[in-house]
Amino acid sequence: MSQIEAAAEKFLAGTSQRKRVIGPLLLAWPYALARLGFSAKGATTEYRVREKNGQITNLKMANRNTVPASSLYPRNEHGKTDPAWEPETFVAIKGWQGLGLSIQLPSFFDPSETALPKAISGAADRVRACSNKTLLIDVRGNTGGNFIMAMPLIEAISQSAIEQVVVLVDKFTFSAAIVFVAILKHRLGHRLKLIGEEMGDGLMFFAEGGLLNLPTSGAVVRYSSAFHDWEGGTSGETTPPEIARQIVPAGALNLDREWVEGPIGEDAQGAFYQRVLKSMSD
């Protein structure tokens, strides 16, 4: 693994966390492995996978079997085992018996542009009706989408009497989700506590753009054309005006507490939220 990562280094852009997320995609791409000098000879590539419990499984995959990457990227960076996973709801809200309120925001990607604004509006109303208890916002695994649709929730949180807001992030927090955190941090200052692990990208990046189909190889190349700088709060000629109007200098967005939680089921999610909320009141 370390040899493959070293060979792929020059082909991967972004922060170490982004490389950590994107890099493993090469392991399931036979032609990329061949380019790096690690592909098995012949029509198949063999994998040996070791589970957390130590169980080892041998897999032999036909190199001719491919997946339509352009239909999955970038939504397959969320960390779920199913790359085609989509959230059942854009907002999940729950109160925790005197500890506070949790709001889970799994994605800002809404092709219909109707479901997300409706869900965000409901969350904003709930926040306005909330007392000054702690508010926990979970954007782990949120790979982005349209942060402008989430602005009503940011406004409601900024104007509320809530004294402490906790935001959970991880290496699968990308793009518009990072922007959401940056704007909240700028608005709330010390009232916001950032908990989790380093996010999947930095605060200066290129986004938007599109896809190019290469005629000879058939490969699809993604390009990004719009400049974002949420650390210094600057924009460029390529920054769309609607985004440039929102850009703020959020600073470095350093973690207030590192807390890396392994994959947990939905039934255990509530228990985790309660542990975090209790830790903030200790």
Short mmCIF file of C-alpha atoms in Angstrom, two decimals:
data_model
loop_
_atom_site.label_atom_id
_atom_site.label_comp_id
_atom_site.label_asym_id
_atom_site.label_seq_id
_atom_site.Cartn_x
_atom_site.Cartn_y
_atom_site.Cartn_z
CA MET A 1 0.00 0.00 0.00
CA SER A 2 2.71 2.47 0.93
CA GLN A 3 4.52 1.84 -2.37
CA ILE A 4 1.33 2.42 -4.38
CA GLU A 5 0.61 5.62 -2.42
CA ALA A 6 4.13 6.88 -3.06
CA ALA A 7 3.88 6.15 -6.78
CA ALA A 8 0.49 7.87 -7.01
CA GLU A 9 1.57 10.97 -5.09
CA LYS A 10 2.29 13.11 -8.16
CA PHE A 11 -1.12 12.31 -9.64
CA LEU A 12 -3.12 13.38 -6.58
CA ALA A 13 -3.83 17.01 -5.73
CA GLY A 14 -5.03 18.74 -2.59
CA THR A 15 -4.42 18.26 1.11
CA SER A 16 -3.18 15.05 2.72
CA GLN A 17 -6.73 14.30 3.82
CA ARG A 18 -8.06 14.68 0.29
CA LYS A 19 -5.35 12.37 -1.02
CA ARG A 20 -6.28 9.93 1.71
CA VAL A 21 -9.89 9.92 0.47
CA ILE A 22 -9.28 10.03 -3.29
CA GLY A 23 -6.20 7.81 -3.43
CA PRO A 24 -7.90 4.46 -2.73
CA LEU A 25 -9.99 4.91 -5.89
CA LEU A 26 -6.85 4.00 -7.82
CA LEU A 27 -6.83 0.57 -6.19
CA ALA A 28 -10.00 -0.40 -8.06
CA TRP A 29 -8.81 1.04 -11.38
CA PRO A 30 -6.77 -1.61 -13.25
CA TYR A 31 -5.35 0.79 -15.83
CA ALA A 32 -4.21 3.20 -13.13
CA LEU A 33 -2.48 0.36 -11.32
CA ALA A 34 -0.78 -0.61 -14.58
CA ARG A 35 0.37 2.99 -15.08
CA LEU A 36 1.83 2.94 -11.57
CA GLY A 37 3.55 -0.39 -12.23
CA PHE A 38 1.52 -2.56 -9.87
CA SER A 39 -1.12 -4.20 -12.06
CA ALA A 40 -1.23 -7.96 -12.25
CA LYS A 41 -0.45 -9.35 -15.72
CA GLY A 42 -3.31 -10.84 -17.64
CA ALA A 43 -7.03 -10.12 -17.78
CA THR A 44 -7.62 -9.98 -14.04
CA THR A 45 -6.39 -8.13 -10.97
CA GLU A 46 -6.20 -9.98 -7.65
CA TYR A 47 -6.90 -8.32 -4.31
CA ARG A 48 -6.41 -9.55 -0.77
CA VAL A 49 -8.67 -7.67 1.65
CA ARG A 50 -8.32 -7.87 5.43
CA GLU A 51 -11.31 -6.89 7.56
CA LYS A 52 -11.11 -5.22 10.97
CA ASN A 53 -11.64 -8.58 12.65
CA GLY A 54 -8.62 -10.00 10.82
CA GLN A 55 -10.59 -12.07 8.33
CA ILE A 56 -8.88 -12.20 4.93
CA THR A 57 -10.78 -12.41 1.65
CA ASN A 58 -9.21 -13.01 -1.76
CA LEU A 59 -10.90 -11.35 -4.73
CA LYS A 60 -10.17 -11.75 -8.42
CA MET A 61 -11.69 -9.05 -10.62
CA ALA A 62 -11.88 -8.98 -14.42
CA ASN A 63 -10.17 -5.86 -15.75
CA ARG A 64 -12.82 -5.44 -18.42
CA ASN A 65 -15.48 -4.81 -15.76
CA THR A 66 -15.71 -1.05 -15.21
CA VAL A 67 -18.06 1.38 -13.51
CA PRO A 68 -19.31 4.72 -14.90
CA ALA A 69 -17.16 6.90 -12.67
CA SER A 70 -18.60 10.15 -14.02
CA SER A 71 -22.03 9.20 -12.67
CA LEU A 72 -20.63 8.49 -9.20
CA TYR A 73 -18.04 11.23 -8.70
CA PRO A 74 -17.91 13.20 -6.48
CA ARG A 75 -20.71 11.76 -4.40
CA ASN A 76 -18.76 8.57 -3.69
CA GLU A 77 -16.39 10.42 -1.34
CA HIS A 78 -18.84 10.23 1.56
CA GLY A 79 -17.18 7.19 3.13
CA LYS A 80 -20.13 4.83 2.79
CA THR A 81 -19.50 1.33 1.47
CA ASP A 82 -22.08 1.83 -1.28
CA PRO A 83 -20.75 4.48 -3.72
CA ALA A 84 -24.28 5.08 -5.00
CA TRP A 85 -25.58 5.87 -1.50
CA GLU A 86 -27.93 8.83 -1.24
CA PRO A 87 -29.40 10.31 1.97
CA GLU A 88 -32.99 9.42 2.84
CA THR A 89 -33.47 12.96 4.10
CA PHE A 90 -31.44 16.17 3.89
CA VAL A 91 -32.01 17.08 7.54
CA ALA A 92 -32.45 14.89 10.63
CA ILE A 93 -33.31 16.77 13.84
CA LYS A 94 -33.69 15.43 17.36
CA GLY A 95 -33.77 16.84 20.89
CA TRP A 96 -31.82 15.08 23.64
CA GLN A 97 -33.59 15.55 27.00
CA GLY A 98 -31.95 18.67 28.30
CA LEU A 99 -28.58 18.07 26.62
CA GLY A 100 -29.37 20.00 23.47
CA LEU A 101 -30.48 19.60 19.88
CA SER A 102 -28.78 17.67 17.06
CA ILE A 103 -29.08 18.43 13.34
CA GLN A 104 -27.58 15.98 10.87
CA LEU A 105 -26.86 17.39 7.40
CA PRO A 106 -25.66 14.48 5.23
CA SER A 107 -25.59 16.33 1.89
CA PHE A 108 -26.20 19.66 0.17
CA PHE A 109 -26.56 18.01 -3.23
CA ASP A 110 -30.17 18.29 -4.38
CA PRO A 111 -30.72 18.04 -8.16
CA SER A 112 -34.40 18.94 -7.70
CA GLU A 113 -33.47 22.14 -5.81
CA THR A 114 -36.71 21.78 -3.84
CA ALA A 115 -36.24 19.12 -1.16
CA LEU A 116 -33.12 20.66 0.42
CA PRO A 117 -34.51 24.23 0.74
CA LYS A 118 -37.69 22.84 2.32
CA ALA A 119 -35.71 20.73 4.80
CA ILE A 120 -33.39 23.64 5.64
CA SER A 121 -36.38 25.93 6.21
CA GLY A 122 -37.83 23.45 8.69
CA ALA A 123 -34.51 23.18 10.51
CA ALA A 124 -34.23 26.98 10.68
CA ASP A 125 -37.71 27.17 12.26
CA ARG A 126 -36.72 24.52 14.80
CA VAL A 127 -33.56 26.44 15.72
CA ARG A 128 -35.52 29.68 16.19
CA ALA A 129 -37.85 27.87 18.58
CA CYS A 130 -34.93 26.31 20.47
CA SER A 131 -33.80 27.51 23.88
CA ASN A 132 -30.21 28.39 24.66
CA LYS A 133 -29.14 24.74 24.94
CA THR A 134 -26.19 23.34 23.01
CA LEU A 135 -26.72 22.78 19.29
CA LEU A 136 -24.85 19.92 17.60
CA ILE A 137 -24.51 19.98 13.80
CA ASP A 138 -23.16 16.91 12.01
CA VAL A 139 -21.65 17.44 8.55
CA ARG A 140 -19.46 14.33 8.58
CA GLY A 141 -19.67 12.63 5.20
CA ASN A 142 -21.25 15.72 3.63
CA THR A 143 -19.39 16.10 0.32
CA GLY A 144 -21.07 19.39 -0.56
CA GLY A 145 -23.52 20.62 -3.16
CA ASN A 146 -25.08 24.08 -2.94
CA PHE A 147 -24.24 25.87 0.32
CA ILE A 148 -26.41 28.86 -0.66
CA MET A 149 -29.47 26.67 -0.10
CA ALA A 150 -28.30 26.18 3.49
CA MET A 151 -27.88 29.90 4.23
CA PRO A 152 -31.33 30.22 5.97
CA LEU A 153 -30.12 27.75 8.60
CA ILE A 154 -26.89 29.70 9.09
CA GLU A 155 -28.93 32.89 9.53
CA ALA A 156 -31.20 31.24 12.10
CA ILE A 157 -28.25 29.88 14.09
CA SER A 158 -26.42 33.22 13.96
CA GLN A 159 -29.46 35.10 15.27
CA SER A 160 -30.39 32.57 17.96
CA ALA A 161 -29.68 32.74 21.68
CA ILE A 162 -27.88 29.39 21.60
CA GLU A 163 -24.69 29.84 23.59
CA GLN A 164 -22.71 26.93 22.17
CA VAL A 165 -22.72 25.28 18.74
CA VAL A 166 -20.77 22.08 18.14
CA VAL A 167 -19.97 21.06 14.56
CA LEU A 168 -18.82 17.51 13.78
CA VAL A 169 -16.52 17.14 10.74
CA ASP A 170 -14.38 14.40 9.21
CA LYS A 171 -12.20 13.63 6.20
CA PHE A 172 -15.34 13.20 4.09
CA THR A 173 -16.48 16.77 4.76
CA PHE A 174 -15.89 18.54 1.43
CA SER A 175 -16.65 21.57 -0.69
CA ALA A 176 -19.95 23.28 0.21
CA ALA A 177 -19.97 21.54 3.60
CA ILE A 178 -16.60 23.14 4.39
CA VAL A 179 -18.03 26.48 3.26
CA PHE A 180 -21.01 25.96 5.59
CA VAL A 181 -18.61 25.46 8.51
CA ALA A 182 -16.45 28.44 7.46
CA ILE A 183 -19.40 30.86 7.38
CA LEU A 184 -20.72 29.56 10.71
CA LYS A 185 -17.30 29.98 12.32
CA HIS A 186 -17.02 33.54 10.99
CA ARG A 187 -20.48 34.38 12.32
CA LEU A 188 -20.23 32.66 15.72
CA GLY A 189 -16.57 32.98 16.66
CA HIS A 190 -15.89 31.40 20.06
CA ARG A 191 -19.48 30.18 20.29
CA LEU A 192 -18.63 27.47 17.75
CA LYS A 193 -16.57 24.40 18.65
CA LEU A 194 -15.17 22.24 15.86
CA ILE A 195 -14.88 18.55 16.75
CA GLY A 196 -13.74 15.54 14.72
CA GLU A 197 -10.83 15.19 12.32
CA GLU A 198 -9.21 17.34 9.66
CA MET A 199 -11.68 17.98 6.85
CA GLY A 200 -11.25 16.57 3.35
CA ASP A 201 -9.91 19.77 1.82
CA GLY A 202 -8.40 23.12 2.67
CA LEU A 203 -10.16 26.48 2.63
CA MET A 204 -8.55 27.64 -0.61
CA PHE A 205 -9.68 25.54 -3.55
CA PHE A 206 -11.26 25.46 -6.99
CA ALA A 207 -14.83 24.20 -7.41
CA GLU A 208 -17.72 24.19 -9.89
CA GLY A 209 -16.56 23.33 -13.43
CA GLY A 210 -17.64 20.20 -15.29
CA LEU A 211 -16.55 17.06 -17.15
CA LEU A 212 -14.55 16.48 -20.33
CA ASN A 213 -14.77 13.24 -22.30
CA LEU A 214 -11.41 12.29 -23.82
CA PRO A 215 -12.13 10.84 -27.29
CA THR A 216 -9.22 8.39 -27.58
CA SER A 217 -9.11 6.74 -24.16
CA GLY A 218 -12.77 7.21 -23.28
CA ALA A 219 -11.71 8.57 -19.88
CA VAL A 220 -13.71 11.35 -18.26
CA VAL A 221 -11.73 14.21 -16.74
CA ARG A 222 -13.23 16.49 -14.15
CA TYR A 223 -12.11 20.13 -14.08
CA SER A 224 -12.84 22.89 -11.57
CA SER A 225 -12.91 26.52 -12.66
CA ALA A 226 -14.16 28.69 -9.76
CA PHE A 227 -11.72 30.03 -7.16
CA HIS A 228 -12.64 29.93 -3.45
CA ASP A 229 -10.64 31.38 -0.56
CA TRP A 230 -12.51 30.98 2.71
CA GLU A 231 -9.42 31.40 4.88
CA GLY A 232 -8.43 34.86 3.69
CA GLY A 233 -11.85 35.86 2.38
CA THR A 234 -10.76 36.76 -1.14
CA SER A 235 -12.22 35.94 -4.55
CA GLY A 236 -10.93 35.99 -8.12
CA GLU A 237 -12.13 36.58 -11.65
CA THR A 238 -13.40 33.01 -11.86
CA THR A 239 -15.45 33.17 -8.64
CA PRO A 240 -19.19 33.23 -9.45
CA PRO A 241 -20.76 36.51 -8.19
CA GLU A 242 -23.32 34.71 -5.99
CA ILE A 243 -20.45 32.95 -4.22
CA ALA A 244 -18.15 35.97 -4.09
CA ARG A 245 -20.85 37.87 -2.19
CA GLN A 246 -20.80 35.21 0.54
CA ILE A 247 -17.03 34.73 0.93
CA VAL A 248 -15.73 35.61 4.40
CA PRO A 249 -12.29 35.29 6.08
CA ALA A 250 -12.90 32.28 8.33
CA GLY A 251 -9.29 31.73 9.32
CA ALA A 252 -7.64 28.33 9.61
CA LEU A 253 -10.64 26.43 11.08
CA ASN A 254 -8.49 24.49 13.51
CA LEU A 255 -10.13 21.69 15.46
CA ASP A 256 -11.07 22.47 19.05
CA ARG A 257 -11.07 18.75 19.82
CA GLU A 258 -9.93 15.77 17.79
CA TRP A 259 -12.48 12.99 17.99
CA VAL A 260 -12.32 10.24 15.35
CA GLU A 261 -15.29 7.91 15.50
CA GLY A 262 -15.37 4.70 13.48
CA PRO A 263 -18.32 3.77 11.27
CA ILE A 264 -21.48 3.41 13.35
CA GLY A 265 -25.01 2.40 12.49
CA GLU A 266 -28.00 4.70 12.65
CA ASP A 267 -29.15 3.05 15.87
CA ALA A 268 -25.87 4.02 17.56
CA GLN A 269 -25.79 7.53 16.12
CA GLY A 270 -27.97 8.93 18.89
CA ALA A 271 -25.75 7.48 21.61
CA PHE A 272 -22.74 9.12 19.97
CA TYR A 273 -24.49 12.50 19.80
CA GLN A 274 -25.35 12.25 23.48
CA ARG A 275 -21.73 11.47 24.39
CA VAL A 276 -20.56 14.56 22.51
CA LEU A 277 -23.23 16.79 24.05
CA LYS A 278 -22.46 15.51 27.57
CA SER A 279 -18.75 16.12 27.02
CA MET A 280 -19.47 19.75 26.18
CA SER A 281 -21.28 20.29 29.46
CA ASP A 282 -18.60 18.66 31.64
#
